[in-house]
Coordinates of C-alpha atoms in Angstrom, one line a residue:
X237 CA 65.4 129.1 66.3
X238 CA 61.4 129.7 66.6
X239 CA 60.0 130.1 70.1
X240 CA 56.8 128.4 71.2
X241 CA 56.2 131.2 74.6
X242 CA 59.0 130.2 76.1
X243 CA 60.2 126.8 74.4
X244 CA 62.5 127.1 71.6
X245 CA 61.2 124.6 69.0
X246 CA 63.9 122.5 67.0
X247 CA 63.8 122.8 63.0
X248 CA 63.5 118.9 62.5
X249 CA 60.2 120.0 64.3
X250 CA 59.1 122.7 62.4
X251 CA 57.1 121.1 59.2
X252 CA 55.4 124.3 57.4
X253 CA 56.4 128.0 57.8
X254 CA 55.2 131.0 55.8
X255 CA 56.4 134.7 57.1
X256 CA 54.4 135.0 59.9
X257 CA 53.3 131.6 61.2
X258 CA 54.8 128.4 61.8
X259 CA 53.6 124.4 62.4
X260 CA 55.3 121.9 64.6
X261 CA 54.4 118.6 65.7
X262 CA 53.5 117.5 69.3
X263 CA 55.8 116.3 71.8
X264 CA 52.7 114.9 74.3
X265 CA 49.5 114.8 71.0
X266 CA 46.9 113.5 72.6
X267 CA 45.2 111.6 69.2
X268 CA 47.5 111.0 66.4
X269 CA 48.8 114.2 63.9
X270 CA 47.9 116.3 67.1
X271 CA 49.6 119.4 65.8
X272 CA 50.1 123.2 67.0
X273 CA 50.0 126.1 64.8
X274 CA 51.8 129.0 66.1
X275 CA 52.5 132.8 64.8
X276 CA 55.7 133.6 65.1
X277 CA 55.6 136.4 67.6
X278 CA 54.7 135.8 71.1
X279 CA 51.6 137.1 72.0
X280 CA 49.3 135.2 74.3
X281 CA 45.5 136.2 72.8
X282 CA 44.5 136.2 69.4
X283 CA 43.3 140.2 69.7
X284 CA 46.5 140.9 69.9
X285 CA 47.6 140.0 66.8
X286 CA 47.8 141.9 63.8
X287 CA 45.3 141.8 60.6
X288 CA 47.8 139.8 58.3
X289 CA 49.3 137.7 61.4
X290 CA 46.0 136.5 62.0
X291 CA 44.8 136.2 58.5
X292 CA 47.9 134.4 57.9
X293 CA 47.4 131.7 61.0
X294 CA 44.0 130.6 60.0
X295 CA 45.3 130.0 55.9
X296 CA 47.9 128.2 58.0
X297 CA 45.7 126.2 59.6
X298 CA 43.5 125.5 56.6
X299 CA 46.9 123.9 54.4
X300 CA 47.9 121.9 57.3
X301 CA 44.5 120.6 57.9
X302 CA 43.7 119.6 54.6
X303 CA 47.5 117.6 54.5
X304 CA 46.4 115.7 57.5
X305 CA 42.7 115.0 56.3
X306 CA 44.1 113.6 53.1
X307 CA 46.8 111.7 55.1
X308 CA 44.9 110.7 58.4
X309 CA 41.2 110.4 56.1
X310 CA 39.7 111.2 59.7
X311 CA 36.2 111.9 60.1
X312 CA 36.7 115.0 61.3
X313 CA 38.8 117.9 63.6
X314 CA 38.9 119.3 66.8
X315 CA 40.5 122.9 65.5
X316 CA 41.0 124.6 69.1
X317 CA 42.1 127.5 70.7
X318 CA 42.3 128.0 74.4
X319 CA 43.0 132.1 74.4
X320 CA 44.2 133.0 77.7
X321 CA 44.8 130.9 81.4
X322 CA 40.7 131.1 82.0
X323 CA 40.0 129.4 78.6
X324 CA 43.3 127.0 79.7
X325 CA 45.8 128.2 77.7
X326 CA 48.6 126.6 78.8
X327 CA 51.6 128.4 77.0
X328 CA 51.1 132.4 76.5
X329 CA 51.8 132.3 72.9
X330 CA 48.9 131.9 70.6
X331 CA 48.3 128.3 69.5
X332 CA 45.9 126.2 67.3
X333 CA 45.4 122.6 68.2
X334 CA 44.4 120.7 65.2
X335 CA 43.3 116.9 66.2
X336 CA 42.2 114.5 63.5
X337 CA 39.5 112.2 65.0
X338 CA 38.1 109.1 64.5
X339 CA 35.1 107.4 65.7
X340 CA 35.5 105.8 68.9
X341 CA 38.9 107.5 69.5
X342 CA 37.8 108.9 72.7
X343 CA 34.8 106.8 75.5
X344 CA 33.1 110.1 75.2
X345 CA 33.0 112.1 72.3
X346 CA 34.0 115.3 74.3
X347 CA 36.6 113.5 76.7
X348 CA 38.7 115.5 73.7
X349 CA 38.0 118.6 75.7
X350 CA 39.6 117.3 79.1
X351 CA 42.6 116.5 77.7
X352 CA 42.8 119.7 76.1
X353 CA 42.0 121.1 79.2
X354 CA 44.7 119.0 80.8
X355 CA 47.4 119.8 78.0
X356 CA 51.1 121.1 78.5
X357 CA 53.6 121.2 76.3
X358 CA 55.9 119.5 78.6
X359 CA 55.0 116.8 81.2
X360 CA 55.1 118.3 84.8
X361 CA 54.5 121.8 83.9
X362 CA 52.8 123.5 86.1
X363 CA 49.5 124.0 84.7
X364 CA 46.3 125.3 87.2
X365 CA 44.0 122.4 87.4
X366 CA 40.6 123.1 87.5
X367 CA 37.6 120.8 88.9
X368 CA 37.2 118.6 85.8
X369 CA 37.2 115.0 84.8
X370 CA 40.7 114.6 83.1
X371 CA 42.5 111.3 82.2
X372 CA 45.4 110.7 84.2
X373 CA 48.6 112.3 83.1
X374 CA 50.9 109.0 82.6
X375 CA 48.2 107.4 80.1
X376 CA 50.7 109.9 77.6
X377 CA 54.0 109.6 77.2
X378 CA 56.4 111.9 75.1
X379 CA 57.8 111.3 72.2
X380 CA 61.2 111.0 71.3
X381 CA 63.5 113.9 69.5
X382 CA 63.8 111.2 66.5
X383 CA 60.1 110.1 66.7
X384 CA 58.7 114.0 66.2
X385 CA 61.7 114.3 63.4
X386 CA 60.2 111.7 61.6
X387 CA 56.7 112.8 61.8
X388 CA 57.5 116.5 60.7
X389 CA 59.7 115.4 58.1
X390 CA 55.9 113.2 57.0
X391 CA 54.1 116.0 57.0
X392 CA 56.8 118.7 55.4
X393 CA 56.8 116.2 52.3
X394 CA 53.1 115.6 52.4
X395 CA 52.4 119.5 52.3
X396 CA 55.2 119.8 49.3
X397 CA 53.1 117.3 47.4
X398 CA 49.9 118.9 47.9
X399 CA 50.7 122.4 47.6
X400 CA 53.5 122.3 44.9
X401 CA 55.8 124.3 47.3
X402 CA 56.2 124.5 51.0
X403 CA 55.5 128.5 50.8
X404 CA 59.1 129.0 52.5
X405 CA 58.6 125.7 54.7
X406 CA 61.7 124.6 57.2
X407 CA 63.6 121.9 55.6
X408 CA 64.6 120.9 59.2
X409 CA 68.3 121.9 59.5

């Protein structure tokens, strides 16, 4: 089973995998097709990953974004990286946000950066807060096991269609 820091991630969640990277959907996304990309070994800032492990996240990142801007047709992507607690990292393990957006998805344009800010992988984890302007916490609710199952099961086919293979991809078993 993959680790996300210190959360093991279920297959069914796990839509596209090569050897050193993986990409799960979001229990808590704050826009729709919110999703994490994740190496597979736990380090918590991107210097500490190798060459190839950080080659490989960011061609990671590229196939999964494409798949959602052909799925989502947003008109554009937060791509974010909080790399370490001062930047607001909340789980020390490497992790890409990608967030399709939309116009008018957000009051303010950068309210996407306060929920970032405000972002755990679980609700009631004990995140520092700092002095900002951040939504309140119960305007998101998590999703069910079955709802993420669904949603990486989506994007695992959607990445098949578009790529020709899923480049060694979980089939969620």
């Amino acid at each position: 089973m993959m680790r996300f820091g210190k959360f093991q991630i279920a297959p069914s969640n796990i839509f596209y995998r090569t050897p050193l990277s993986f990409a799960i959907v979001n229990l808590r996304p704050i826009v729709p097709g919110h999703v994490l990309i994740i190496p597979n070994r736990i380090v918590p800032r991107l210097s500490q990953l190798t060459s190839d492990e950080y080659t490989d996240l960011w061609s990671t990142v590229r196939t999964v974004q494409n798949t959602l801007e052909d799925y989502y047709k947003p008109g554009g992507f937060n791509v974010a990286i909080q790399d370490g607690v001062v930047a607001g990292q909340s789980v020390p393990h490497v992790h890409v946000h990608i967030l399709p957006r939309v116009d008018g998805d957000f009051e303010r344009n950068d309210d996407v950066y306060d929920e970032l800010e405000s972002w755990t992988p679980r609700k009631g984890e004990g995140k520092v807060k700092r002095e900002l302007k951040v939504l309140d916490d119960e305007d998101r609710k998590d999703r069910t096991e079955e709802e993420m199952k669904e949603e990486a099961a989506l994007y695992r086919d959607l990445i098949m269609k578009c790529n020709g293979n899923n480049e060694g991809g979980s089939d969620g078993a």
